[in-house]
PDB file of C-alpha atoms in Angstrom:
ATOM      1  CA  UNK A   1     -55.768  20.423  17.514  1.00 48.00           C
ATOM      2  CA  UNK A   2     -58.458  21.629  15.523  1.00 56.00           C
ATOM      3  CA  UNK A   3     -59.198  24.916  17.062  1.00 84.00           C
ATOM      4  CA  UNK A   4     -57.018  27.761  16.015  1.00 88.00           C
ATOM      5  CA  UNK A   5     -57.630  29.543  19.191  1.00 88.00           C
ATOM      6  CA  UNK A   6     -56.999  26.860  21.570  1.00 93.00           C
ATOM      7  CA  UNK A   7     -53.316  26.518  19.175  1.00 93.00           C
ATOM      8  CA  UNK A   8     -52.411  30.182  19.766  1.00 92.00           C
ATOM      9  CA  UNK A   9     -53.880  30.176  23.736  1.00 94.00           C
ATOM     10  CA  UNK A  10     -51.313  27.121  24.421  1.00 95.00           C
ATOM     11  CA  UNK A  11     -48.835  27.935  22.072  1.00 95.00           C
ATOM     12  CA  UNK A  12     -49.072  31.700  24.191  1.00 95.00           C
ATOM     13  CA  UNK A  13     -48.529  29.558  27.678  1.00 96.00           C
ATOM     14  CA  UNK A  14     -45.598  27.417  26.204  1.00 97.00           C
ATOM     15  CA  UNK A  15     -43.554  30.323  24.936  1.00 96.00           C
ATOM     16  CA  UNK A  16     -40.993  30.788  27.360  1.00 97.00           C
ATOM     17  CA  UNK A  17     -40.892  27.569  27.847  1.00 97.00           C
ATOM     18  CA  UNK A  18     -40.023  26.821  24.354  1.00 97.00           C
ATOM     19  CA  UNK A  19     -37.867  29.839  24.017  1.00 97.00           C
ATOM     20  CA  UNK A  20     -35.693  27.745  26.616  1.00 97.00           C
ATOM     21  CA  UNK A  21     -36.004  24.247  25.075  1.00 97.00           C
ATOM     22  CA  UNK A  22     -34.732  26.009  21.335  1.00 96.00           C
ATOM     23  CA  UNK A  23     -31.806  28.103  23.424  1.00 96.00           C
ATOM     24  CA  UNK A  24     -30.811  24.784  24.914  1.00 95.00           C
ATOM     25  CA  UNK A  25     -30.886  23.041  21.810  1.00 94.00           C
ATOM     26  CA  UNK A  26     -28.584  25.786  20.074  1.00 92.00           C
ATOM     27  CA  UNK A  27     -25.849  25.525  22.246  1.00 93.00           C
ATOM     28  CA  UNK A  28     -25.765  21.824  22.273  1.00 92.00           C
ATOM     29  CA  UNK A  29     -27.306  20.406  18.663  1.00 91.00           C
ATOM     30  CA  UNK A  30     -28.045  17.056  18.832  1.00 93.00           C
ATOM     31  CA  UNK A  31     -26.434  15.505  15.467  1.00 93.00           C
ATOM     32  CA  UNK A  32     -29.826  13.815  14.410  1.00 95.00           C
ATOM     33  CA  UNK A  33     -32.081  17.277  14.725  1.00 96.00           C
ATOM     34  CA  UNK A  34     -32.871  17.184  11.269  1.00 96.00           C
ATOM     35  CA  UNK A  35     -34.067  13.407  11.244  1.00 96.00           C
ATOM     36  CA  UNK A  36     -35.742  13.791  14.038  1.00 96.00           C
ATOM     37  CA  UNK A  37     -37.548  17.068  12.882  1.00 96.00           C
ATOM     38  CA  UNK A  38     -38.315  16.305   9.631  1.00 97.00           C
ATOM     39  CA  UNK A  39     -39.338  12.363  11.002  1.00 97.00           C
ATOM     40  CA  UNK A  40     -41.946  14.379  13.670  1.00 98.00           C
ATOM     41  CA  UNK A  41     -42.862  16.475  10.508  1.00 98.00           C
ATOM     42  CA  UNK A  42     -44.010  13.960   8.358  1.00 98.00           C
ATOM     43  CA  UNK A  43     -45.586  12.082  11.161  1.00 98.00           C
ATOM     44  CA  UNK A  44     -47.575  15.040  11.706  1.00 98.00           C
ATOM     45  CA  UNK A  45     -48.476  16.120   8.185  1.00 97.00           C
ATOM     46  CA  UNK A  46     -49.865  11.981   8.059  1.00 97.00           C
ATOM     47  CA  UNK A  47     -53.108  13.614  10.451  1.00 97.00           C
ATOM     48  CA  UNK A  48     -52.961  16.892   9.864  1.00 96.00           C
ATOM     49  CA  UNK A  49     -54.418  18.340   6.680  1.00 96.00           C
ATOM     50  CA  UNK A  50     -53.408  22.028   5.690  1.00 96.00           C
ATOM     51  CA  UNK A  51     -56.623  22.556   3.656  1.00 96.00           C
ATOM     52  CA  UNK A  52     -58.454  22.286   6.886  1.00 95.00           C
ATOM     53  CA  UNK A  53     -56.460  24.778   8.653  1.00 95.00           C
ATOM     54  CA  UNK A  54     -54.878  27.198   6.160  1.00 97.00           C
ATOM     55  CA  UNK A  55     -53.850  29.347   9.231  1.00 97.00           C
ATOM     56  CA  UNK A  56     -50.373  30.387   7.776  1.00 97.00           C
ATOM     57  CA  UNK A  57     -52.173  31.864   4.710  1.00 98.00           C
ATOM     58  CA  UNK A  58     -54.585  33.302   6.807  1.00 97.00           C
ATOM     59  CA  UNK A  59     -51.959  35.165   9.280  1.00 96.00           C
ATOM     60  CA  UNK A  60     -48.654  35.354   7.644  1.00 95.00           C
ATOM     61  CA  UNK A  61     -47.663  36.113   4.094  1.00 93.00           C
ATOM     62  CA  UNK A  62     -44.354  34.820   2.475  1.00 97.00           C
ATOM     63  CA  UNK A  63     -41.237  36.209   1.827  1.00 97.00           C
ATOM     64  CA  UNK A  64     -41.316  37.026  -2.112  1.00 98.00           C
ATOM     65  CA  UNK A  65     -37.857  36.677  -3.715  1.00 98.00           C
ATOM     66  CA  UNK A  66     -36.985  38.062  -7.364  1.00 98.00           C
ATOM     67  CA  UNK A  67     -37.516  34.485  -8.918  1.00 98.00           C
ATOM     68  CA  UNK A  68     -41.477  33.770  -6.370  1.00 98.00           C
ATOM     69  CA  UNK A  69     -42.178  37.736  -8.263  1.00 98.00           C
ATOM     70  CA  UNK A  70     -41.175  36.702 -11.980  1.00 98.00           C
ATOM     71  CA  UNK A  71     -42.381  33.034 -11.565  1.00 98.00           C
ATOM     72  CA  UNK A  72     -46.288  34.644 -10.379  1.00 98.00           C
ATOM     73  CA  UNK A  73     -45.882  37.561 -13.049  1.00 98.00           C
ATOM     74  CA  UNK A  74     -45.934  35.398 -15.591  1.00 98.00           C
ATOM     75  CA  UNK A  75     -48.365  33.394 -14.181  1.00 98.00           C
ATOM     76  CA  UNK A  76     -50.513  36.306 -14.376  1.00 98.00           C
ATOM     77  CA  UNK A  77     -49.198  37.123 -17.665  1.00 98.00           C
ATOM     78  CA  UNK A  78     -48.252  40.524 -15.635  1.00 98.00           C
ATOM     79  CA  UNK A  79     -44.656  42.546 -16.068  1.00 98.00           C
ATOM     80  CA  UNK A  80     -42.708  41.792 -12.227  1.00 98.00           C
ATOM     81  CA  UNK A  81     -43.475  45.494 -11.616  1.00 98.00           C
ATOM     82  CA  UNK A  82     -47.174  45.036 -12.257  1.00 98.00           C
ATOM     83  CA  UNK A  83     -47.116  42.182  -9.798  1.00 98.00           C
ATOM     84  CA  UNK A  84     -44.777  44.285  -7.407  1.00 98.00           C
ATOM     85  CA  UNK A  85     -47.822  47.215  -7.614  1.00 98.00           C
ATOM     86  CA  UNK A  86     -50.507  45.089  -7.063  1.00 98.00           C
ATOM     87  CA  UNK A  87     -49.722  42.662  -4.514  1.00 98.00           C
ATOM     88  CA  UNK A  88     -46.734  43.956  -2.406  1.00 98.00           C
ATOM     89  CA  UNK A  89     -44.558  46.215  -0.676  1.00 98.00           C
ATOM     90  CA  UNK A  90     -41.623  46.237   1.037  1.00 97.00           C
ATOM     91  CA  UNK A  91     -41.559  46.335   4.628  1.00 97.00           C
ATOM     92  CA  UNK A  92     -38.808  47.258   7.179  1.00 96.00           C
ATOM     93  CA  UNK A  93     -37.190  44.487   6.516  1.00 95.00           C
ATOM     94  CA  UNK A  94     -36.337  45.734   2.362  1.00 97.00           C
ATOM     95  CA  UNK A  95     -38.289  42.363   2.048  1.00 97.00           C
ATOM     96  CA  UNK A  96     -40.898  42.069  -0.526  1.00 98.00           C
ATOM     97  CA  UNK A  97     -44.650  40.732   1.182  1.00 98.00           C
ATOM     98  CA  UNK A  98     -48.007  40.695   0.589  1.00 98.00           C
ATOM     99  CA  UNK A  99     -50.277  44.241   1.015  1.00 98.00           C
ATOM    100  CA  UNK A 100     -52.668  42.418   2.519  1.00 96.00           C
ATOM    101  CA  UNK A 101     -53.748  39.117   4.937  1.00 97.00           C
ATOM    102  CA  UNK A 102     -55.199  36.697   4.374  1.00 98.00           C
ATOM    103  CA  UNK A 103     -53.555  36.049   1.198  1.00 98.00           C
ATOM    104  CA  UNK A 104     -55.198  37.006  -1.431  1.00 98.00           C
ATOM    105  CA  UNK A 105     -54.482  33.490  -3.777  1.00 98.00           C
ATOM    106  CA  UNK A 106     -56.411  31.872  -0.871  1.00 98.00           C
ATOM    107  CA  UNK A 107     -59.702  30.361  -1.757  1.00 97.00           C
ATOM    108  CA  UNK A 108     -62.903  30.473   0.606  1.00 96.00           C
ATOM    109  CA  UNK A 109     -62.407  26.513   0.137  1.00 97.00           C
ATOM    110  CA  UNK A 110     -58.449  26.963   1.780  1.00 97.00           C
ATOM    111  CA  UNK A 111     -57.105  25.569  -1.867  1.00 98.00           C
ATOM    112  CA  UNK A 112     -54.196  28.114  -3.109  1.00 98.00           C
ATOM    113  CA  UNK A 113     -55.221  29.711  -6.519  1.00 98.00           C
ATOM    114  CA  UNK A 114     -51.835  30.016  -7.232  1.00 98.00           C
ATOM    115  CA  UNK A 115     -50.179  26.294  -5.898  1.00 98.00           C
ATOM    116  CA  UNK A 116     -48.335  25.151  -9.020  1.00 98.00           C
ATOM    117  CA  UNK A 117     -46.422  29.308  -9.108  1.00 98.00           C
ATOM    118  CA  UNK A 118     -46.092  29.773  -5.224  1.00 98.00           C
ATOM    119  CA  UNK A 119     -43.561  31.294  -3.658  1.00 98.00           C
ATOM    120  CA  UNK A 120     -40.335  28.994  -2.341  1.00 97.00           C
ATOM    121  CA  UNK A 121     -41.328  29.976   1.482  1.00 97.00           C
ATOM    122  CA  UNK A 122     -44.926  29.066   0.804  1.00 98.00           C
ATOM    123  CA  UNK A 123     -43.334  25.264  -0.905  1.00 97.00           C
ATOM    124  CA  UNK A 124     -41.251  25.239   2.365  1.00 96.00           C
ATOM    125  CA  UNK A 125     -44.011  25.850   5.094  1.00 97.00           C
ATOM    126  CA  UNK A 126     -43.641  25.181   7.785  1.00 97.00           C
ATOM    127  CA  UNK A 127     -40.074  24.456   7.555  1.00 96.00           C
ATOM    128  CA  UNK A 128     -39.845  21.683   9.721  1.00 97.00           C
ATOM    129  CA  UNK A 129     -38.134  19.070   7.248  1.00 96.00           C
ATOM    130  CA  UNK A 130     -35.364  21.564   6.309  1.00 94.00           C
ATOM    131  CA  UNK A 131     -31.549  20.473   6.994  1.00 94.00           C
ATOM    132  CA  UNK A 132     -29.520  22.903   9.334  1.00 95.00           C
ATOM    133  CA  UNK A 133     -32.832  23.469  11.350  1.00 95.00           C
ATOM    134  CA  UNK A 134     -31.098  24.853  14.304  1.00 94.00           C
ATOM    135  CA  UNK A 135     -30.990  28.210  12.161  1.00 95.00           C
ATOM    136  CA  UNK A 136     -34.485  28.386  12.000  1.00 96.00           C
ATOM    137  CA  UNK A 137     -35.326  28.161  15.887  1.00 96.00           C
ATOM    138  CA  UNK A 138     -36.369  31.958  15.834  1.00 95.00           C
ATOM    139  CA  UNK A 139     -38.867  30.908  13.264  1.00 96.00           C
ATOM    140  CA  UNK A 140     -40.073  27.502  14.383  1.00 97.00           C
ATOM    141  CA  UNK A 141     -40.703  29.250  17.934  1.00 97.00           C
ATOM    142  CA  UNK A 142     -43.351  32.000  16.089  1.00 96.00           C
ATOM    143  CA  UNK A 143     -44.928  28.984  13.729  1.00 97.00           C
ATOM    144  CA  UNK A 144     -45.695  26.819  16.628  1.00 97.00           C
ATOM    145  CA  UNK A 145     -48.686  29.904  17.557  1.00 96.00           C
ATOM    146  CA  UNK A 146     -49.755  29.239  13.708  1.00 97.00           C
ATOM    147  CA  UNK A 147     -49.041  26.156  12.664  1.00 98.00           C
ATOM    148  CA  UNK A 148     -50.716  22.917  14.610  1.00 97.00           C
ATOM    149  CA  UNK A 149     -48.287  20.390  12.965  1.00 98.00           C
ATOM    150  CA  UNK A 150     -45.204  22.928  14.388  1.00 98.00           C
ATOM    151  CA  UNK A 151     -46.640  22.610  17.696  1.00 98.00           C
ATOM    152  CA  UNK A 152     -47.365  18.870  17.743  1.00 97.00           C
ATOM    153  CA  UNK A 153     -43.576  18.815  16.457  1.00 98.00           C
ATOM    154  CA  UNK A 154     -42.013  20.704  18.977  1.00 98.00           C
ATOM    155  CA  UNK A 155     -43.639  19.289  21.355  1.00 98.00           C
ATOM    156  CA  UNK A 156     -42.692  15.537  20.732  1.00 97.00           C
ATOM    157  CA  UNK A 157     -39.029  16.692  20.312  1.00 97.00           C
ATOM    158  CA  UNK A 158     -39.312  18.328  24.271  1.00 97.00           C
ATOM    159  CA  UNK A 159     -39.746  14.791  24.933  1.00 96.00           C
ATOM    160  CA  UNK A 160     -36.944  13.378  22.971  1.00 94.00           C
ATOM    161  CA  UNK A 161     -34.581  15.929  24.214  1.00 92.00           C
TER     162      UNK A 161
END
């Protein structure tokens, strides 16, 4: 699904109806979730190339924890609280995100300027391929709207189960 709008138009349609299939699925986890995720994962991620999409960087920013801020300070050769200053704040949350979207190590050319020093939630994205996934329904259910290798995935497991 090439077309970002057409992802977040059916991805808009199929929300209650995924809402249900992840509810269901929490109260009774099929043992091979995680296989079967992160197998639908890298199935997905065989076709679908993140440098032609870059939608998550565009919409979303990461979670920055104390070891994403010291790893990109010294990157930058920057003190943490320089980094902190210039490219985040802490929302309601008392997390630490970006000031601004899209984010600002994205390239016109969708490459991250900062790949090798990203943050850990960037290195995880989408999350699919994690163990314990049924703890990260809440945010598999918002990534399917921004991610088209989440919604390909859920949508091949609504089949399975």
């Amino acid at each position: 699904m090439e077309d970002l709008n057409e992802l977040k138009n059916k991805a808009t349609q199929k929300k209650n109806e995924n809402k249900r299939f992840f509810e269901q699925l929490k109260k009774r986890t099929p043992k091979n979730l995680d296989e079967q995720f992160a197998q639908f994962h890298d199935e997905a991620f065989d076709h679908i190339d993140c440098l032609k999409c870059a939608n998550c960087c565009k919409t979303t920013g990461p979670l920055f924890k104390q070891k994403d801020i010291e790893r990109l300070a010294s990157h930058f050769k920057m003190r943490p609280a320089q980094f902190v200053e210039t490219y985040l704040h802490i929302d309601e949350d008392n997390d630490y995100v970006l000031n601004a979207l899209p984010c600002p190590f994205l390239g016109s050319d969708n490459y991250c300027s900062v790949y090798d020093h990203r943050p850990n939630a960037c290195r995880e994205y989408p999350h699919t391929n994690q163990r314990k996934i049924h703890t990260l329904f809440k945010e598999t259910l918002n990534n399917v709207a921004i991610c088209p290798a989440v919604f390909e995935i859920v949508e091949r497991l609504k089949k399975v189960y």
